[in-house]
mmCIF file of C-alpha atoms and ligand atoms in Angstrom:
data_model
loop_
_atom_site.group_PDB
_atom_site.id
_atom_site.type_symbol
_atom_site.label_atom_id
_atom_site.label_comp_id
_atom_site.label_asym_id
_atom_site.label_seq_id
_atom_site.Cartn_x
_atom_site.Cartn_y
_atom_site.Cartn_z
ATOM 1 C CA MET A 1 19.442 0.105 -63.425
ATOM 2 C CA PRO A 2 16.848 -0.834 -65.917
ATOM 3 C CA VAL A 3 16.164 1.956 -68.507
ATOM 4 C CA LEU A 4 12.691 3.323 -67.945
ATOM 5 C CA ARG A 5 10.786 4.816 -70.988
ATOM 6 C CA PRO A 6 7.718 7.043 -70.516
ATOM 7 C CA LEU A 7 4.506 5.379 -71.190
ATOM 8 C CA PRO A 8 1.698 7.185 -73.162
ATOM 9 C CA THR A 9 -1.151 6.934 -70.758
ATOM 10 C CA GLN A 10 -1.751 7.224 -66.971
ATOM 11 C CA GLY A 11 -4.592 5.854 -64.694
ATOM 12 C CA ALA A 12 -7.072 8.325 -63.477
ATOM 13 C CA GLY A 13 -7.433 8.513 -59.703
ATOM 14 C CA ARG A 14 -4.117 6.818 -58.932
ATOM 15 C CA LEU A 15 -0.703 8.301 -58.492
ATOM 16 C CA ALA A 16 0.816 6.934 -61.617
ATOM 17 C CA ASP A 17 3.836 8.372 -63.246
ATOM 18 C CA ARG A 18 5.111 8.543 -67.006
ATOM 19 C CA TYR A 19 6.950 5.360 -66.435
ATOM 20 C CA GLY A 20 3.997 3.134 -65.286
ATOM 21 C CA ARG A 21 4.920 3.128 -61.677
ATOM 22 C CA VAL A 22 2.013 3.781 -59.201
ATOM 23 C CA ALA A 23 2.700 5.270 -55.790
ATOM 24 C CA THR A 24 0.660 3.469 -52.927
ATOM 25 C CA ASP A 25 3.088 4.104 -50.094
ATOM 26 C CA LEU A 26 3.000 7.412 -48.399
ATOM 27 C CA ARG A 27 6.170 8.613 -46.307
ATOM 28 C CA LEU A 28 4.655 11.307 -44.168
ATOM 29 C CA SER A 29 7.002 13.426 -42.196
ATOM 30 C CA LEU A 30 5.683 14.789 -39.071
ATOM 31 C CA THR A 31 8.517 16.912 -37.845
ATOM 32 C CA ASP A 32 12.033 17.902 -38.790
ATOM 33 C CA ARG A 33 13.185 17.975 -35.220
ATOM 34 C CA CYS A 34 15.337 15.244 -33.618
ATOM 35 C CA ASN A 35 16.778 14.361 -30.264
ATOM 36 C CA LEU A 36 19.780 12.651 -31.829
ATOM 37 C CA ARG A 37 22.384 13.986 -34.166
ATOM 38 C CA CYS A 38 23.347 11.052 -36.321
ATOM 39 C CA THR A 39 26.274 12.037 -38.260
ATOM 40 C CA TYR A 40 25.036 10.673 -41.562
ATOM 41 C CA CYS A 41 21.986 12.862 -41.250
ATOM 42 C CA MET A 42 22.329 15.978 -39.186
ATOM 43 C CA PRO A 43 25.159 18.420 -38.131
ATOM 44 C CA ALA A 44 26.196 18.527 -34.474
ATOM 45 C CA GLU A 45 24.450 21.795 -33.782
ATOM 46 C CA GLY A 46 21.273 20.724 -35.410
ATOM 47 C CA LEU A 47 19.476 22.674 -38.148
ATOM 48 C CA ASP A 48 17.116 25.673 -38.414
ATOM 49 C CA TRP A 49 13.816 23.987 -37.317
ATOM 50 C CA MET A 50 10.851 24.821 -39.460
ATOM 51 C CA PRO A 51 8.555 27.433 -37.740
ATOM 52 C CA SER A 52 5.455 25.750 -36.209
ATOM 53 C CA ALA A 53 3.214 27.844 -38.356
ATOM 54 C CA GLN A 54 4.624 26.015 -41.470
ATOM 55 C CA LEU A 55 4.021 22.503 -40.098
ATOM 56 C CA LEU A 56 0.986 20.883 -41.118
ATOM 57 C CA SER A 57 -1.507 20.699 -38.121
ATOM 58 C CA ASP A 58 -3.092 17.273 -37.193
ATOM 59 C CA GLU A 59 -6.409 18.175 -39.048
ATOM 60 C CA GLU A 60 -4.322 19.099 -42.260
ATOM 61 C CA VAL A 61 -2.292 15.895 -42.058
ATOM 62 C CA VAL A 62 -5.467 13.791 -41.724
ATOM 63 C CA ARG A 63 -7.353 15.592 -44.385
ATOM 64 C CA LEU A 64 -4.403 15.099 -46.777
ATOM 65 C CA VAL A 65 -4.033 11.457 -45.858
ATOM 66 C CA ARG A 66 -7.727 11.037 -46.279
ATOM 67 C CA VAL A 67 -7.548 12.407 -49.894
ATOM 68 C CA GLY A 68 -4.750 10.021 -50.603
ATOM 69 C CA VAL A 69 -6.566 6.936 -49.303
ATOM 70 C CA GLU A 70 -9.997 7.826 -50.671
ATOM 71 C CA ARG A 71 -9.098 9.235 -53.897
ATOM 72 C CA LEU A 72 -5.504 8.184 -54.947
ATOM 73 C CA GLY A 73 -5.025 4.519 -53.859
ATOM 74 C CA ILE A 74 -2.680 5.189 -51.023
ATOM 75 C CA THR A 75 -2.668 2.018 -48.930
ATOM 76 C CA THR A 76 0.344 2.347 -46.464
ATOM 77 C CA VAL A 77 1.273 5.423 -44.463
ATOM 78 C CA ARG A 78 4.718 5.462 -42.783
ATOM 79 C CA LEU A 79 5.124 8.261 -40.203
ATOM 80 C CA THR A 80 8.623 9.538 -40.115
ATOM 81 C CA GLY A 81 10.671 12.649 -39.429
ATOM 82 C CA GLY A 82 12.878 13.979 -37.939
ATOM 83 C CA GLU A 83 11.911 12.282 -34.978
ATOM 84 C CA PRO A 84 8.107 11.406 -35.131
ATOM 85 C CA LEU A 85 7.941 10.522 -31.461
ATOM 86 C CA LEU A 86 8.542 14.171 -30.879
ATOM 87 C CA ARG A 87 5.364 15.096 -32.499
ATOM 88 C CA ARG A 88 2.826 16.226 -29.951
ATOM 89 C CA ASN A 89 -0.210 14.094 -29.958
ATOM 90 C CA LEU A 90 1.375 11.375 -32.161
ATOM 91 C CA GLU A 91 -1.023 8.714 -30.533
ATOM 92 C CA GLY A 92 -4.204 10.806 -31.346
ATOM 93 C CA LEU A 93 -2.974 11.281 -34.904
ATOM 94 C CA VAL A 94 -2.294 7.564 -35.348
ATOM 95 C CA ALA A 95 -5.823 6.860 -34.063
ATOM 96 C CA ALA A 96 -7.376 9.305 -36.445
ATOM 97 C CA LEU A 97 -5.428 7.886 -39.410
ATOM 98 C CA ALA A 98 -6.585 4.373 -38.275
ATOM 99 C CA GLY A 99 -10.063 5.731 -38.546
ATOM 100 C CA LEU A 100 -9.844 6.562 -42.385
ATOM 101 C CA GLU A 101 -11.655 4.411 -44.896
ATOM 102 C CA PRO A 102 -10.215 2.463 -46.435
ATOM 103 C CA ARG A 103 -7.940 2.083 -43.572
ATOM 104 C CA PRO A 104 -4.239 2.293 -44.524
ATOM 105 C CA VAL A 105 -1.631 0.148 -42.786
ATOM 106 C CA LEU A 106 0.312 2.491 -40.487
ATOM 107 C CA ALA A 107 3.787 2.243 -39.847
ATOM 108 C CA LEU A 108 6.298 4.153 -37.924
ATOM 109 C CA THR A 109 10.134 4.827 -38.259
ATOM 110 C CA THR A 110 11.721 5.914 -35.069
ATOM 111 C CA ASN A 111 14.970 6.158 -33.368
ATOM 112 C CA GLY A 112 13.283 4.400 -30.406
ATOM 113 C CA ILE A 113 13.956 7.032 -27.781
ATOM 114 C CA GLY A 114 11.097 7.248 -25.442
ATOM 115 C CA LEU A 115 9.387 4.396 -27.095
ATOM 116 C CA ALA A 116 9.614 2.132 -24.109
ATOM 117 C CA GLY A 117 6.698 4.056 -22.482
ATOM 118 C CA ARG A 118 4.643 4.571 -25.542
ATOM 119 C CA ALA A 119 4.891 1.434 -27.685
ATOM 120 C CA GLU A 120 1.649 0.036 -25.995
ATOM 121 C CA GLY A 121 -0.378 3.156 -26.571
ATOM 122 C CA LEU A 122 0.746 3.479 -30.151
ATOM 123 C CA ALA A 123 -0.183 -0.063 -30.847
ATOM 124 C CA ALA A 124 -3.705 0.341 -29.161
ATOM 125 C CA ALA A 125 -4.168 3.436 -31.151
ATOM 126 C CA GLY A 126 -3.727 1.489 -34.333
ATOM 127 C CA LEU A 127 -0.049 1.404 -35.387
ATOM 128 C CA ASP A 128 0.535 -1.720 -37.265
ATOM 129 C CA ARG A 129 4.289 -1.801 -37.965
ATOM 130 C CA ILE A 130 7.500 -0.298 -36.601
ATOM 131 C CA ASN A 131 11.037 0.322 -37.792
ATOM 132 C CA ILE A 132 13.642 1.159 -35.280
ATOM 133 C CA SER A 133 16.886 2.658 -36.212
ATOM 134 C CA LEU A 134 19.919 1.262 -34.499
ATOM 135 C CA ASP A 135 23.360 1.247 -35.830
ATOM 136 C CA THR A 136 25.587 -0.071 -32.988
ATOM 137 C CA LEU A 137 25.334 -2.069 -29.767
ATOM 138 C CA GLU A 138 28.399 -0.274 -28.357
ATOM 139 C CA ASP A 139 27.638 2.510 -25.939
ATOM 140 C CA ASP A 140 30.633 4.530 -27.014
ATOM 141 C CA THR A 141 29.986 3.927 -30.531
ATOM 142 C CA PHE A 142 26.431 4.977 -30.213
ATOM 143 C CA ALA A 143 27.645 8.251 -28.523
ATOM 144 C CA ARG A 144 30.104 8.980 -31.439
ATOM 145 C CA LEU A 145 27.641 8.054 -34.158
ATOM 146 C CA THR A 146 24.518 9.864 -32.804
ATOM 147 C CA ARG A 147 26.350 12.398 -30.495
ATOM 148 C CA ARG A 148 24.080 11.319 -27.631
ATOM 149 C CA ARG A 149 24.555 8.492 -25.056
ATOM 150 C CA ARG A 150 21.028 7.052 -25.303
ATOM 151 C CA LEU A 151 21.723 3.303 -26.353
ATOM 152 C CA ALA A 152 19.987 1.803 -23.269
ATOM 153 C CA ASP A 153 16.796 4.057 -24.107
ATOM 154 C CA VAL A 154 16.765 2.528 -27.771
ATOM 155 C CA LEU A 155 17.343 -1.063 -26.511
ATOM 156 C CA ALA A 156 14.239 -0.665 -23.945
ATOM 157 C CA GLY A 157 12.254 0.734 -26.882
ATOM 158 C CA VAL A 158 13.018 -2.239 -29.111
ATOM 159 C CA ARG A 159 11.919 -4.717 -26.351
ATOM 160 C CA ALA A 160 8.646 -2.553 -25.715
ATOM 161 C CA ALA A 161 7.826 -2.715 -29.244
ATOM 162 C CA ARG A 162 8.084 -6.565 -29.237
ATOM 163 C CA SER A 163 6.008 -6.731 -26.033
ATOM 164 C CA ALA A 164 3.376 -4.418 -27.667
ATOM 165 C CA GLY A 165 2.993 -6.941 -30.563
ATOM 166 C CA LEU A 166 4.408 -4.665 -33.271
ATOM 167 C CA ASN A 167 5.948 -7.786 -34.866
ATOM 168 C CA PRO A 168 8.090 -8.135 -36.896
ATOM 169 C CA VAL A 169 10.036 -5.230 -35.320
ATOM 170 C CA LYS A 170 12.447 -4.202 -38.116
ATOM 171 C CA ILE A 171 15.824 -2.606 -37.188
ATOM 172 C CA ASN A 172 17.381 -0.127 -39.719
ATOM 173 C CA THR A 173 21.107 -0.100 -39.646
ATOM 174 C CA VAL A 174 23.454 2.141 -41.612
ATOM 175 C CA LEU A 175 27.045 0.944 -41.500
ATOM 176 C CA MET A 176 29.781 3.542 -41.726
ATOM 177 C CA ARG A 177 33.358 2.632 -42.301
ATOM 178 C CA GLY A 178 35.551 2.901 -39.400
ATOM 179 C CA VAL A 179 32.744 3.730 -37.090
ATOM 180 C CA ASN A 180 30.351 0.683 -36.808
ATOM 181 C CA ASP A 181 31.257 -1.403 -39.775
ATOM 182 C CA HIS A 182 32.970 -3.886 -37.412
ATOM 183 C CA GLU A 183 29.585 -4.779 -35.960
ATOM 184 C CA ALA A 184 27.777 -6.167 -38.901
ATOM 185 C CA VAL A 185 27.971 -9.627 -37.500
ATOM 186 C CA SER A 186 27.266 -8.782 -33.959
ATOM 187 C CA LEU A 187 24.293 -6.923 -35.014
ATOM 188 C CA LEU A 188 22.891 -9.879 -36.784
ATOM 189 C CA GLU A 189 23.470 -12.094 -33.943
ATOM 190 C CA TRP A 190 21.805 -9.781 -31.552
ATOM 191 C CA ALA A 191 18.836 -9.369 -33.861
ATOM 192 C CA MET A 192 18.382 -13.204 -34.152
ATOM 193 C CA ALA A 193 18.633 -13.406 -30.357
ATOM 194 C CA GLU A 194 15.973 -10.688 -29.993
ATOM 195 C CA GLY A 195 13.777 -12.110 -32.478
ATOM 196 C CA VAL A 196 13.865 -8.764 -34.719
ATOM 197 C CA GLN A 197 14.562 -8.451 -38.426
ATOM 198 C CA LEU A 198 17.799 -6.428 -39.070
ATOM 199 C CA ARG A 199 17.990 -4.466 -42.414
ATOM 200 C CA PHE A 200 21.223 -2.709 -43.581
ATOM 201 C CA ILE A 201 20.731 0.208 -45.608
ATOM 202 C CA GLU A 202 23.510 1.696 -47.603
ATOM 203 C CA GLN A 203 24.389 5.212 -46.494
ATOM 204 C CA MET A 204 23.150 7.758 -48.852
ATOM 205 C CA PRO A 205 24.124 11.224 -49.904
ATOM 206 C CA LEU A 206 21.551 12.977 -47.662
ATOM 207 C CA ASP A 207 23.511 14.425 -44.920
ATOM 208 C CA ALA A 208 23.280 18.021 -43.989
ATOM 209 C CA GLN A 209 27.047 18.430 -44.262
ATOM 210 C CA HIS A 210 27.469 16.929 -47.640
ATOM 211 C CA ALA A 211 30.150 14.786 -46.464
ATOM 212 C CA TRP A 212 29.034 11.427 -48.151
ATOM 213 C CA GLN A 213 31.590 9.664 -50.363
ATOM 214 C CA ARG A 214 30.824 6.957 -52.612
ATOM 215 C CA GLN A 215 34.413 5.486 -52.341
ATOM 216 C CA THR A 216 33.961 4.928 -48.546
ATOM 217 C CA MET A 217 30.426 3.926 -48.468
ATOM 218 C CA VAL A 218 30.002 0.371 -47.004
ATOM 219 C CA ALA A 219 28.218 -1.247 -50.060
ATOM 220 C CA ALA A 220 25.598 -4.080 -49.793
ATOM 221 C CA ALA A 221 27.977 -6.646 -51.562
ATOM 222 C CA GLU A 222 30.670 -6.045 -48.829
ATOM 223 C CA ILE A 223 27.838 -6.400 -46.165
ATOM 224 C CA TRP A 224 26.617 -9.563 -47.551
ATOM 225 C CA ALA A 225 30.219 -11.019 -47.805
ATOM 226 C CA ARG A 226 30.943 -10.081 -44.134
ATOM 227 C CA LEU A 227 27.613 -11.689 -42.862
ATOM 228 C CA ASP A 228 27.740 -14.751 -45.226
ATOM 229 C CA ALA A 229 31.412 -15.511 -44.003
ATOM 230 C CA ARG A 230 30.088 -16.140 -40.530
ATOM 231 C CA HIS A 231 26.361 -17.014 -41.080
ATOM 232 C CA PRO A 232 25.734 -18.451 -44.586
ATOM 233 C CA LEU A 233 22.915 -16.540 -46.294
ATOM 234 C CA VAL A 234 20.459 -17.953 -48.725
ATOM 235 C CA GLU A 235 18.103 -16.047 -50.933
ATOM 236 C CA ASP A 236 14.644 -16.009 -49.484
ATOM 237 C CA PRO A 237 12.484 -17.692 -51.990
ATOM 238 C CA ALA A 238 9.217 -15.610 -51.088
ATOM 239 C CA ASP A 239 11.247 -12.464 -51.476
ATOM 240 C CA ALA A 240 12.884 -13.677 -54.961
ATOM 241 C CA LEU A 241 8.996 -14.248 -55.959
ATOM 242 C CA ALA A 242 7.889 -10.819 -54.793
ATOM 243 C CA ARG A 243 10.758 -8.904 -56.496
ATOM 244 C CA GLY A 244 10.631 -10.501 -59.764
ATOM 245 C CA SER A 245 13.730 -9.257 -61.634
ATOM 246 C CA ALA A 246 14.862 -6.742 -58.963
ATOM 247 C CA PRO A 247 17.889 -7.420 -57.002
ATOM 248 C CA ALA A 248 17.585 -9.676 -53.970
ATOM 249 C CA GLU A 249 17.297 -7.913 -50.766
ATOM 250 C CA LEU A 250 16.048 -10.193 -48.123
ATOM 251 C CA PHE A 251 18.243 -13.369 -47.104
ATOM 252 C CA ARG A 252 17.581 -16.128 -44.734
ATOM 253 C CA VAL A 253 20.102 -17.024 -42.326
ATOM 254 C CA ALA A 254 21.020 -20.813 -43.380
ATOM 255 C CA GLY A 255 19.542 -23.316 -41.021
ATOM 256 C CA THR A 256 17.239 -20.731 -39.160
ATOM 257 C CA THR A 257 14.132 -19.042 -39.769
ATOM 258 C CA HIS A 258 15.678 -15.636 -39.354
ATOM 259 C CA THR A 259 15.877 -13.268 -42.307
ATOM 260 C CA VAL A 260 18.111 -10.274 -42.876
ATOM 261 C CA GLY A 261 17.569 -7.336 -45.296
ATOM 262 C CA ILE A 262 20.426 -5.633 -47.346
ATOM 263 C CA ILE A 263 19.161 -2.657 -49.077
ATOM 264 C CA ALA A 264 21.323 -1.617 -51.911
ATOM 265 C CA ALA A 265 19.692 1.811 -52.353
ATOM 266 C CA VAL A 266 22.919 3.308 -53.929
ATOM 267 C CA SER A 267 24.856 0.288 -55.541
ATOM 268 C CA LYS A 268 21.723 -1.351 -57.021
ATOM 269 C CA PRO A 269 19.074 1.175 -57.154
ATOM 270 C CA PHE A 270 15.472 -0.178 -57.313
ATOM 271 C CA CYS A 271 13.833 3.072 -58.712
ATOM 272 C CA GLY A 272 12.052 1.099 -61.424
ATOM 273 C CA SER A 273 9.873 -0.535 -58.835
ATOM 274 C CA CYS A 274 9.495 2.393 -56.549
ATOM 275 C CA ASP A 275 5.893 2.826 -55.236
ATOM 276 C CA ARG A 276 6.713 5.651 -52.798
ATOM 277 C CA VAL A 277 5.647 9.350 -52.569
ATOM 278 C CA ARG A 278 6.689 11.800 -49.769
ATOM 279 C CA LEU A 279 4.906 14.632 -47.909
ATOM 280 C CA THR A 280 7.212 16.768 -45.879
ATOM 281 C CA ALA A 281 6.045 18.191 -42.445
ATOM 282 C CA ASP A 282 5.621 21.458 -44.115
ATOM 283 C CA GLY A 283 3.136 19.974 -46.744
ATOM 284 C CA GLN A 284 5.460 19.519 -49.922
ATOM 285 C CA ILE A 285 5.134 16.586 -52.012
ATOM 286 C CA ARG A 286 8.221 14.944 -53.016
ATOM 287 C CA THR A 287 8.288 12.266 -55.635
ATOM 288 C CA CYS A 288 11.802 11.041 -54.758
ATOM 289 C CA LEU A 289 14.120 11.226 -51.772
ATOM 290 C CA PHE A 290 16.537 12.905 -54.234
ATOM 291 C CA SER A 291 14.228 15.291 -55.827
ATOM 292 C CA ARG A 292 15.363 18.776 -56.519
ATOM 293 C CA SER A 293 11.836 20.140 -56.545
ATOM 294 C CA GLU A 294 8.689 19.932 -54.630
ATOM 295 C CA THR A 295 4.929 20.559 -55.099
ATOM 296 C CA ASP A 296 3.280 22.808 -52.402
ATOM 297 C CA LEU A 297 0.272 21.137 -51.311
ATOM 298 C CA ARG A 298 0.054 23.176 -48.054
ATOM 299 C CA SER A 299 -0.682 26.439 -49.843
ATOM 300 C CA ALA A 300 -3.395 24.828 -51.895
ATOM 301 C CA LEU A 301 -4.885 23.400 -48.777
ATOM 302 C CA ARG A 302 -4.702 26.518 -46.852
ATOM 303 C CA SER A 303 -6.304 28.606 -49.742
ATOM 304 C CA GLY A 304 -9.559 26.626 -49.110
ATOM 305 C CA VAL A 305 -9.665 24.240 -52.181
ATOM 306 C CA GLU A 306 -11.880 21.106 -52.393
ATOM 307 C CA ASP A 307 -10.468 17.601 -52.036
ATOM 308 C CA ALA A 308 -10.704 16.976 -55.853
ATOM 309 C CA GLU A 309 -8.333 19.829 -56.511
ATOM 310 C CA LEU A 310 -6.064 18.735 -53.786
ATOM 311 C CA ALA A 311 -6.017 15.185 -55.496
ATOM 312 C CA GLY A 312 -5.570 16.904 -58.954
ATOM 313 C CA ILE A 313 -2.411 18.789 -57.710
ATOM 314 C CA TRP A 314 -0.995 15.477 -56.172
ATOM 315 C CA ILE A 315 -1.811 13.453 -59.486
ATOM 316 C CA ALA A 316 -0.011 16.162 -61.518
ATOM 317 C CA ALA A 317 3.159 16.241 -59.058
ATOM 318 C CA ILE A 318 3.687 12.477 -59.714
ATOM 319 C CA THR A 319 3.523 12.926 -63.350
ATOM 320 C CA GLY A 320 6.899 14.584 -63.083
ATOM 321 C CA LYS A 321 8.588 11.793 -60.863
ATOM 322 C CA GLN A 322 12.026 11.241 -62.282
ATOM 323 C CA ALA A 323 13.131 7.891 -63.551
ATOM 324 C CA GLY A 324 15.806 7.240 -60.989
ATOM 325 C CA HIS A 325 17.850 8.914 -58.340
ATOM 326 C CA GLY A 326 20.780 9.376 -60.640
ATOM 327 C CA ILE A 327 23.519 9.363 -57.840
ATOM 328 C CA ASP A 328 25.784 7.839 -60.381
ATOM 329 C CA ASP A 329 25.324 10.433 -62.870
ATOM 330 C CA PRO A 330 28.066 12.960 -63.240
ATOM 331 C CA SER A 331 25.508 15.745 -62.914
ATOM 332 C CA PHE A 332 24.070 14.407 -59.660
ATOM 333 C CA LEU A 333 23.460 17.058 -57.164
ATOM 334 C CA GLN A 334 22.444 16.185 -53.620
ATOM 335 C CA PRO A 335 19.046 17.631 -52.604
ATOM 336 C CA ASP A 336 18.925 20.894 -50.613
ATOM 337 C CA ARG A 337 16.951 19.286 -47.726
ATOM 338 C CA PRO A 338 18.737 16.840 -45.633
ATOM 339 C CA MET A 339 17.205 13.410 -44.735
ATOM 340 C CA SER A 340 15.740 14.596 -41.407
ATOM 341 C CA ALA A 341 13.760 17.373 -43.315
ATOM 342 C CA ILE A 342 12.544 15.207 -45.929
ATOM 343 C CA GLY A 343 11.342 12.297 -44.064
ATOM 344 C CA GLY A 344 13.229 8.891 -44.345
HETATM 345 N N1 SAM B 401 14.416 9.652 -36.770
HETATM 346 C C1 SAM B 401 13.996 8.506 -37.205
HETATM 347 C C2 SAM B 401 14.889 7.422 -37.457
HETATM 348 O O1 SAM B 401 15.964 7.612 -37.278
HETATM 349 O O2 SAM B 401 14.472 6.358 -37.486
HETATM 350 C C3 SAM B 401 13.128 8.752 -38.486
HETATM 351 C C4 SAM B 401 13.767 9.449 -39.640
HETATM 352 S S1 SAM B 401 15.289 9.036 -40.135
HETATM 353 C C5 SAM B 401 15.635 10.184 -41.229
HETATM 354 C C6 SAM B 401 14.781 7.566 -41.087
HETATM 355 C C7 SAM B 401 15.765 6.553 -41.564
HETATM 356 O O3 SAM B 401 16.727 7.099 -42.436
HETATM 357 C C8 SAM B 401 16.669 6.030 -40.350
HETATM 358 O O4 SAM B 401 16.643 4.613 -40.414
HETATM 359 C C9 SAM B 401 18.110 6.590 -40.553
HETATM 360 O O5 SAM B 401 19.002 5.674 -40.304
HETATM 361 C C10 SAM B 401 17.993 6.724 -42.099
HETATM 362 N N2 SAM B 401 19.026 7.775 -42.703
HETATM 363 C C11 SAM B 401 19.296 8.909 -42.222
HETATM 364 N N3 SAM B 401 20.185 9.403 -43.007
HETATM 365 C C12 SAM B 401 20.645 8.417 -43.909
HETATM 366 C C13 SAM B 401 21.560 8.413 -44.945
HETATM 367 N N4 SAM B 401 22.320 9.557 -45.257
HETATM 368 N N5 SAM B 401 21.667 7.290 -45.664
HETATM 369 C C14 SAM B 401 20.868 6.305 -45.261
HETATM 370 N N6 SAM B 401 19.988 6.360 -44.417
HETATM 371 C C15 SAM B 401 19.743 7.436 -43.577
HETATM 372 FE FE1 SF4 B 402 17.314 11.882 -35.869
HETATM 373 FE FE2 SF4 B 402 16.581 9.888 -37.340
HETATM 374 FE FE3 SF4 B 402 18.323 11.639 -38.413
HETATM 375 FE FE4 SF4 B 402 19.122 10.061 -36.511
HETATM 376 S S1 SF4 B 402 18.554 9.462 -38.659
HETATM 377 S S2 SF4 B 402 19.489 12.371 -36.642
HETATM 378 S S3 SF4 B 402 17.524 9.884 -35.317
HETATM 379 S S4 SF4 B 402 16.104 11.831 -37.873
#
């Protein structure tokens, strides 16, 4: 990972940190609840869900995002969770966010359950992009990995997203050794046949059970080798251009127009070019997935402060963004909140 050094100045009215990075991509968690129990994310029994009084209301969400787009340069808002389709009135919230000026690009990350009946309505409300999480095409493996037998629902959701025009539909896949890592090639072949873009994401230490182990993680290089052995991969020139010196993450399947992403979040971190900031469902700013501290925007909001003060708190929070996630540091400590409560 490149060594980042603090810079002396920051831009006013932007979410700029001490290392010159500017956050423009807001990951907004709408709930910590979920209808699956993916083993890399949640324990079988679920978690103690946040009491609803702690959650930001729709009005509070819209106000904070408005401050973000009007005053702080947020250009993309990704709705996530927990499972964002479980949020009541999600379509209404999407429509309200689509009405902001300047209008942010609106994206959703979902496990796809229930999407079959809602993709059309979400697109009509203003949703621009969708990522659907799918780790296996085998019914039994799906049940083992997510502890629920809902594969058919997810596949129906993928098709509905395509028909609703939410293209390119992206599929997020986490491979786990001995569970679904034998499916890397079949998932790619399925994605090519379905006309969706597959993106493999390395498993990160964000499970509630703290069971992640670096030694058993299926790393990006291994995923690349498995795919390349069956379907030679070439670096996508547009991606190489966009990423500059950063490691390649998007590859084209040779002889086709299909691309596949391999995101080495752990083995080749891209923290130096991170443009993300997170807001949890209970209104806490997190500057990194792996932050061990948060900034409470909800209390300020509920105390009745003006927009300018909310923006100031947000700007101050970003100043403290850490240089990198530090998973390889001997002193690394997994964050207290699991992925489902942070917002992936
Ligand atoms: N429930 C929705 C879903 O599954 O798409 C949204 C929330 S989920 C936390 C967002 C993404 O985080 C999913 O693609 C999921 O696979 C990924 N994720 C969860 N835990 C992870 C982990 N420990 N390492 C890597 N990715 C993880
Ligand atoms: Fe739920 Fe998404 Fe976590 Fe799976 S990864 S348990 S679908 S929040």
